[in-house]
Amino acid sequence: MEIDEAVRGCSDRRLRTKYDNAVYVVQRAFALYPFEEVAFSFNGGKDSTVLLHLIRAGYYLYKKDSGDAAKMDAIKNCPLRTIYFESPCAFPEIDSFTYETVSTYGLPLETIQSDFKSGLEGLLKEKPTKAIFIGTRIGDPNAVGQEQFSPSSPGWPPFMRVNPILDWSYRDVWSFLLTCKVKYCSLYDQGYTSIGSIHDTVPNALLSDSSSEKTFRPAYMLTDGRLERAGRTKKTSHKIEMNSVASNGMNNNEAEQMISRAASIIVVSDEILFGITEDKLGTALCKKLHAIGWRVSHVAVVRNEIDSVAEEVERCKSTDDMVFIFGALGPLHSDISLAGVAKAFAVRLAPDEEFEDYLSQLMGSNYTGDRNEMALLPEGITELLHHKALPLPLIKCRNVITLAATNLDELDTEWDCLLDTQESGLVQAKPFVSKHLRTTLSDVQIAPVVAKLCLEFSDVYIGCHRISRAGPLVVNLTGKDNQRVQAALEKLTSSFEGQFSQVDCCK
C-alpha cells in the first residue's frame, strides 16, 4: 500500500512514530465497530486529507492482518461512508477538491446542507452510526478535553469521536502530505494555512512574498506552526475594562494611562512554607509591576501540590488581568505547576513539539530522563513567548504566565523579555508614584488626620507601617497622579509641623 510504504521508507523518525500511533487508532476503531456503522467527516482541509489517507492505510493493514489478502486490491481505497457539510460560505476550491477526492477514492458521499448538529441528528436517525473519524488536532478550538476515542458531547446525538491525529502538529501534517505525495487543496499553495469560510479566511501574512504583496509562499513553508491560524480574520474589541477613575477632563489616552491593571502572584514552594527559604522573587515582581502601573492584588505561597496550585489559579485568573507563577517547573516529582494550571482551566497536559525541540537543544545528551514529560503543556491554551535572550520560551496559558526564574538576576532578564514581547499582554501604563514619610509620632496622634486624608484623597493609597514597635512610623502615599500624591503629602506634613521627614525608600 503506497501510503504505508512511503512513511516507512522515509527518514523522519517522528513521522513514523506518529503514523504508527494513528493507524493503530484506525485499526482499533475498525475492530470495535462494524464497517457499515463507521463514518468519516471530510471537509477538504489539510487535516482531513491526512486523515483520509491514514484511514486508507489503517484499513488496509487491518484487513491484511485479518487474513483477507485476496481482496487487498479492492480495499486499498477504503470505501467508507463520507460526510461532507456543504456550505455556501465554503471556498470553491474546497468544494472542488472534496468532490474530486471522493470520486478518486470511490468514497460513498453523504452531503449535509444544514448545521453540523442537526445534520448529524438527521444522519444518525437515517443510518445507524456508532463512530465517526474526525481530523481534530490539539490546538483546535474544539479539541479541549478530547481523547483519541471520545464520546460525543452531552446534548449531541450519541456516537464515538475517533481522533487519530489528535497529537499531530502542523509540521507533522505537512511532513505526512509531502512525504506521501498526496494531492491537497490548491489554496494551501497560495499561502492559506488554516481554511474556514470565505468570510473569515485570508492568506497567512507570514508567508507573504517579499517581492510582491499579492503573492504568498505555500503553507508548508510556515516555520512556526503555532501561527497556522494567523490567516483567520477576527473581530477585535478594544474595549478596556477601567477601574473607577475620575476623568477630570482627561482625554482617552490620558485616562488609559491612569488605569491600574491588576495582577496576582503565586509562588509554589514547600521550602518557603517550611521556612527553609524566603520569597524574594515575589517582592521583586511586585516592584516591577508597580513600575509599569500595575496593581498587585494578591500574593500567595502554596504547596507543591496540584490541587493547591489549581485552586489558587482558579481564584485569581477570573478576577485579575494577569497571574504570574513561580516555582515547581522541571522534571522532579514536585514540579507540578503546569499540571495545576491545566487543572484550573479544565484541560489536560499534552506534548508540545516546539517546546520539546527547545528542551532537546538546551539539554542535548546530558539529559537522561523522559524529556517528553517536561514538554507536556496545558492543551489548547498554551502560547510560547519567545525572545532571543531566553534559552527557553516562557509559557503563557490565557492570562497566566509561568516564570522560570530562580533568582533575581534571572527575573530581571525574564521581565525585560516580557516587556519586549507584545504577546505577553503586559500593557505599560503610567507608573505609580510613591512618597514615604517618617515620624516619631504615635499611631494614636496621627490616626484622625490620616483617616480624614484618606477621604479627601481617595485616589491616593495611604498606608502605614512600623520598622519596629519602638521605632519610627513610616507613612506611604502612592498614586498615579504625582500632583495629588504631593498634595496629600503636604496636607499631612502641615498638620504636624516639623514632625515628618521624607525618605527615599523604606528600610
PDB file of N, CA and C in Angstrom, residues 110-154:
ATOM      1  N   GLU A 110     -22.081  11.451   1.586  1.00  0.00           N
ATOM      2  CA  GLU A 110     -23.356  11.868   2.167  1.00  0.00           C
ATOM      3  C   GLU A 110     -23.239  13.359   2.463  1.00  0.00           C
ATOM      4  N   THR A 111     -23.879  14.173   1.644  1.00  0.00           N
ATOM      5  CA  THR A 111     -23.775  15.624   1.767  1.00  0.00           C
ATOM      6  C   THR A 111     -24.861  16.169   2.682  1.00  0.00           C
ATOM      7  N   ILE A 112     -24.472  17.025   3.602  1.00  0.00           N
ATOM      8  CA  ILE A 112     -25.415  17.644   4.535  1.00  0.00           C
ATOM      9  C   ILE A 112     -25.332  19.153   4.346  1.00  0.00           C
ATOM     10  N   GLN A 113     -26.485  19.785   4.241  1.00  0.00           N
ATOM     11  CA  GLN A 113     -26.502  21.226   3.992  1.00  0.00           C
ATOM     12  C   GLN A 113     -27.021  22.025   5.180  1.00  0.00           C
ATOM     13  N   SER A 114     -27.361  21.342   6.258  1.00  0.00           N
ATOM     14  CA  SER A 114     -27.791  22.045   7.466  1.00  0.00           C
ATOM     15  C   SER A 114     -26.596  22.215   8.392  1.00  0.00           C
ATOM     16  N   ASP A 115     -26.826  22.727   9.595  1.00  0.00           N
ATOM     17  CA  ASP A 115     -25.718  22.903  10.534  1.00  0.00           C
ATOM     18  C   ASP A 115     -25.227  21.543  11.021  1.00  0.00           C
ATOM     19  N   PHE A 116     -24.058  21.535  11.624  1.00  0.00           N
ATOM     20  CA  PHE A 116     -23.375  20.290  11.981  1.00  0.00           C
ATOM     21  C   PHE A 116     -24.226  19.420  12.912  1.00  0.00           C
ATOM     22  N   LYS A 117     -24.785  20.031  13.955  1.00  0.00           N
ATOM     23  CA  LYS A 117     -25.515  19.247  14.954  1.00  0.00           C
ATOM     24  C   LYS A 117     -26.795  18.647  14.395  1.00  0.00           C
ATOM     25  N   SER A 118     -27.637  19.482  13.807  1.00  0.00           N
ATOM     26  CA  SER A 118     -28.897  18.960  13.271  1.00  0.00           C
ATOM     27  C   SER A 118     -28.653  18.025  12.093  1.00  0.00           C
ATOM     28  N   GLY A 119     -27.580  18.287  11.328  1.00  0.00           N
ATOM     29  CA  GLY A 119     -27.231  17.396  10.232  1.00  0.00           C
ATOM     30  C   GLY A 119     -26.872  16.009  10.718  1.00  0.00           C
ATOM     31  N   LEU A 120     -26.088  15.966  11.804  1.00  0.00           N
ATOM     32  CA  LEU A 120     -25.721  14.671  12.383  1.00  0.00           C
ATOM     33  C   LEU A 120     -26.937  13.956  12.953  1.00  0.00           C
ATOM     34  N   GLU A 121     -27.810  14.707  13.597  1.00  0.00           N
ATOM     35  CA  GLU A 121     -29.013  14.097  14.161  1.00  0.00           C
ATOM     36  C   GLU A 121     -29.827  13.400  13.062  1.00  0.00           C
ATOM     37  N   GLY A 122     -30.009  14.095  11.926  1.00  0.00           N
ATOM     38  CA  GLY A 122     -30.741  13.502  10.818  1.00  0.00           C
ATOM     39  C   GLY A 122     -30.021  12.295  10.232  1.00  0.00           C
ATOM     40  N   LEU A 123     -28.708  12.408  10.104  1.00  0.00           N
ATOM     41  CA  LEU A 123     -27.921  11.320   9.524  1.00  0.00           C
ATOM     42  C   LEU A 123     -27.976  10.069  10.392  1.00  0.00           C
ATOM     43  N   LEU A 124     -27.827  10.257  11.710  1.00  0.00           N
ATOM     44  CA  LEU A 124     -27.796   9.110  12.607  1.00  0.00           C
ATOM     45  C   LEU A 124     -29.164   8.451  12.756  1.00  0.00           C
ATOM     46  N   LYS A 125     -30.230   9.232  12.547  1.00  0.00           N
ATOM     47  CA  LYS A 125     -31.564   8.632  12.562  1.00  0.00           C
ATOM     48  C   LYS A 125     -31.777   7.771  11.320  1.00  0.00           C
ATOM     49  N   GLU A 126     -31.234   8.257  10.211  1.00  0.00           N
ATOM     50  CA  GLU A 126     -31.423   7.547   8.942  1.00  0.00           C
ATOM     51  C   GLU A 126     -30.534   6.318   8.839  1.00  0.00           C
ATOM     52  N   LYS A 127     -29.275   6.458   9.287  1.00  0.00           N
ATOM     53  CA  LYS A 127     -28.320   5.360   9.208  1.00  0.00           C
ATOM     54  C   LYS A 127     -27.612   5.198  10.549  1.00  0.00           C
ATOM     55  N   PRO A 128     -27.740   4.040  11.176  1.00  0.00           N
ATOM     56  CA  PRO A 128     -27.045   3.826  12.463  1.00  0.00           C
ATOM     57  C   PRO A 128     -25.547   4.076  12.314  1.00  0.00           C
ATOM     58  N   THR A 129     -25.017   4.933  13.172  1.00  0.00           N
ATOM     59  CA  THR A 129     -23.591   5.295  13.115  1.00  0.00           C
ATOM     60  C   THR A 129     -23.029   5.282  14.526  1.00  0.00           C
ATOM     61  N   LYS A 130     -22.111   4.397  14.777  1.00  0.00           N
ATOM     62  CA  LYS A 130     -21.551   4.266  16.120  1.00  0.00           C
ATOM     63  C   LYS A 130     -20.262   5.061  16.302  1.00  0.00           C
ATOM     64  N   ALA A 131     -19.540   5.301  15.212  1.00  0.00           N
ATOM     65  CA  ALA A 131     -18.264   6.022  15.335  1.00  0.00           C
ATOM     66  C   ALA A 131     -18.022   6.873  14.100  1.00  0.00           C
ATOM     67  N   ILE A 132     -17.394   8.037  14.306  1.00  0.00           N
ATOM     68  CA  ILE A 132     -17.060   8.934  13.193  1.00  0.00           C
ATOM     69  C   ILE A 132     -15.602   9.362  13.331  1.00  0.00           C
ATOM     70  N   PHE A 133     -14.821   9.144  12.283  1.00  0.00           N
ATOM     71  CA  PHE A 133     -13.440   9.627  12.252  1.00  0.00           C
ATOM     72  C   PHE A 133     -13.452  11.133  12.029  1.00  0.00           C
ATOM     73  N   ILE A 134     -12.712  11.858  12.863  1.00  0.00           N
ATOM     74  CA  ILE A 134     -12.657  13.328  12.773  1.00  0.00           C
ATOM     75  C   ILE A 134     -11.203  13.781  12.814  1.00  0.00           C
ATOM     76  N   GLY A 135     -10.846  14.788  12.023  1.00  0.00           N
ATOM     77  CA  GLY A 135      -9.457  15.263  11.938  1.00  0.00           C
ATOM     78  C   GLY A 135      -9.115  16.338  12.946  1.00  0.00           C
ATOM     79  N   THR A 136      -9.558  16.186  14.171  1.00  0.00           N
ATOM     80  CA  THR A 136      -9.267  17.173  15.220  1.00  0.00           C
ATOM     81  C   THR A 136      -7.823  17.035  15.683  1.00  0.00           C
ATOM     82  N   ARG A 137      -7.162  18.178  15.871  1.00  0.00           N
ATOM     83  CA  ARG A 137      -5.802  18.200  16.408  1.00  0.00           C
ATOM     84  C   ARG A 137      -5.751  19.078  17.651  1.00  0.00           C
ATOM     85  N   ILE A 138      -4.794  18.795  18.533  1.00  0.00           N
ATOM     86  CA  ILE A 138      -4.584  19.643  19.702  1.00  0.00           C
ATOM     87  C   ILE A 138      -4.329  21.073  19.236  1.00  0.00           C
ATOM     88  N   GLY A 139      -4.982  22.002  19.880  1.00  0.00           N
ATOM     89  CA  GLY A 139      -4.874  23.403  19.478  1.00  0.00           C
ATOM     90  C   GLY A 139      -6.104  23.862  18.734  1.00  0.00           C
ATOM     91  N   ASP A 140      -6.887  22.924  18.173  1.00  0.00           N
ATOM     92  CA  ASP A 140      -8.151  23.290  17.554  1.00  0.00           C
ATOM     93  C   ASP A 140      -9.109  23.765  18.646  1.00  0.00           C
ATOM     94  N   PRO A 141     -10.004  24.700  18.323  1.00  0.00           N
ATOM     95  CA  PRO A 141     -10.908  25.235  19.351  1.00  0.00           C
ATOM     96  C   PRO A 141     -11.747  24.169  20.048  1.00  0.00           C
ATOM     97  N   ASN A 142     -12.092  23.094  19.325  1.00  0.00           N
ATOM     98  CA  ASN A 142     -12.953  22.058  19.911  1.00  0.00           C
ATOM     99  C   ASN A 142     -12.171  20.860  20.431  1.00  0.00           C
ATOM    100  N   ALA A 143     -10.850  20.985  20.544  1.00  0.00           N
ATOM    101  CA  ALA A 143     -10.033  19.833  20.944  1.00  0.00           C
ATOM    102  C   ALA A 143      -9.917  19.654  22.443  1.00  0.00           C
ATOM    103  N   VAL A 144     -10.235  20.703  23.192  1.00  0.00           N
ATOM    104  CA  VAL A 144     -10.026  20.671  24.646  1.00  0.00           C
ATOM    105  C   VAL A 144     -10.799  19.513  25.275  1.00  0.00           C
ATOM    106  N   GLY A 145     -10.098  18.696  26.030  1.00  0.00           N
ATOM    107  CA  GLY A 145     -10.727  17.606  26.763  1.00  0.00           C
ATOM    108  C   GLY A 145     -10.936  16.338  25.979  1.00  0.00           C
ATOM    109  N   GLN A 146     -10.637  16.335  24.686  1.00  0.00           N
ATOM    110  CA  GLN A 146     -10.863  15.137  23.884  1.00  0.00           C
ATOM    111  C   GLN A 146      -9.692  14.159  23.980  1.00  0.00           C
ATOM    112  N   GLU A 147     -10.015  12.884  23.788  1.00  0.00           N
ATOM    113  CA  GLU A 147      -9.032  11.820  23.704  1.00  0.00           C
ATOM    114  C   GLU A 147      -9.125  11.222  22.305  1.00  0.00           C
ATOM    115  N   GLN A 148      -8.316  10.196  22.045  1.00  0.00           N
ATOM    116  CA  GLN A 148      -8.380   9.571  20.716  1.00  0.00           C
ATOM    117  C   GLN A 148      -9.728   8.897  20.478  1.00  0.00           C
ATOM    118  N   PHE A 149     -10.341   8.409  21.533  1.00  0.00           N
ATOM    119  CA  PHE A 149     -11.721   7.931  21.471  1.00  0.00           C
ATOM    120  C   PHE A 149     -12.513   8.736  22.495  1.00  0.00           C
ATOM    121  N   SER A 150     -13.405   9.601  22.031  1.00  0.00           N
ATOM    122  CA  SER A 150     -14.184  10.454  22.934  1.00  0.00           C
ATOM    123  C   SER A 150     -15.661  10.416  22.562  1.00  0.00           C
ATOM    124  N   PRO A 151     -16.531  10.059  23.509  1.00  0.00           N
ATOM    125  CA  PRO A 151     -17.975  10.102  23.221  1.00  0.00           C
ATOM    126  C   PRO A 151     -18.401  11.517  22.865  1.00  0.00           C
ATOM    127  N   SER A 152     -19.440  11.641  22.086  1.00  0.00           N
ATOM    128  CA  SER A 152     -19.944  12.954  21.707  1.00  0.00           C
ATOM    129  C   SER A 152     -20.398  13.718  22.944  1.00  0.00           C
ATOM    130  N   SER A 153     -20.443  15.029  22.846  1.00  0.00           N
ATOM    131  CA  SER A 153     -20.766  15.887  23.979  1.00  0.00           C
ATOM    132  C   SER A 153     -22.235  15.742  24.381  1.00  0.00           C
ATOM    133  N   PRO A 154     -22.559  16.023  25.662  1.00  0.00           N
ATOM    134  CA  PRO A 154     -23.955  15.990  26.110  1.00  0.00           C
ATOM    135  C   PRO A 154     -24.820  16.909  25.253  1.00  0.00           C
TER     136      PRO A 154
END
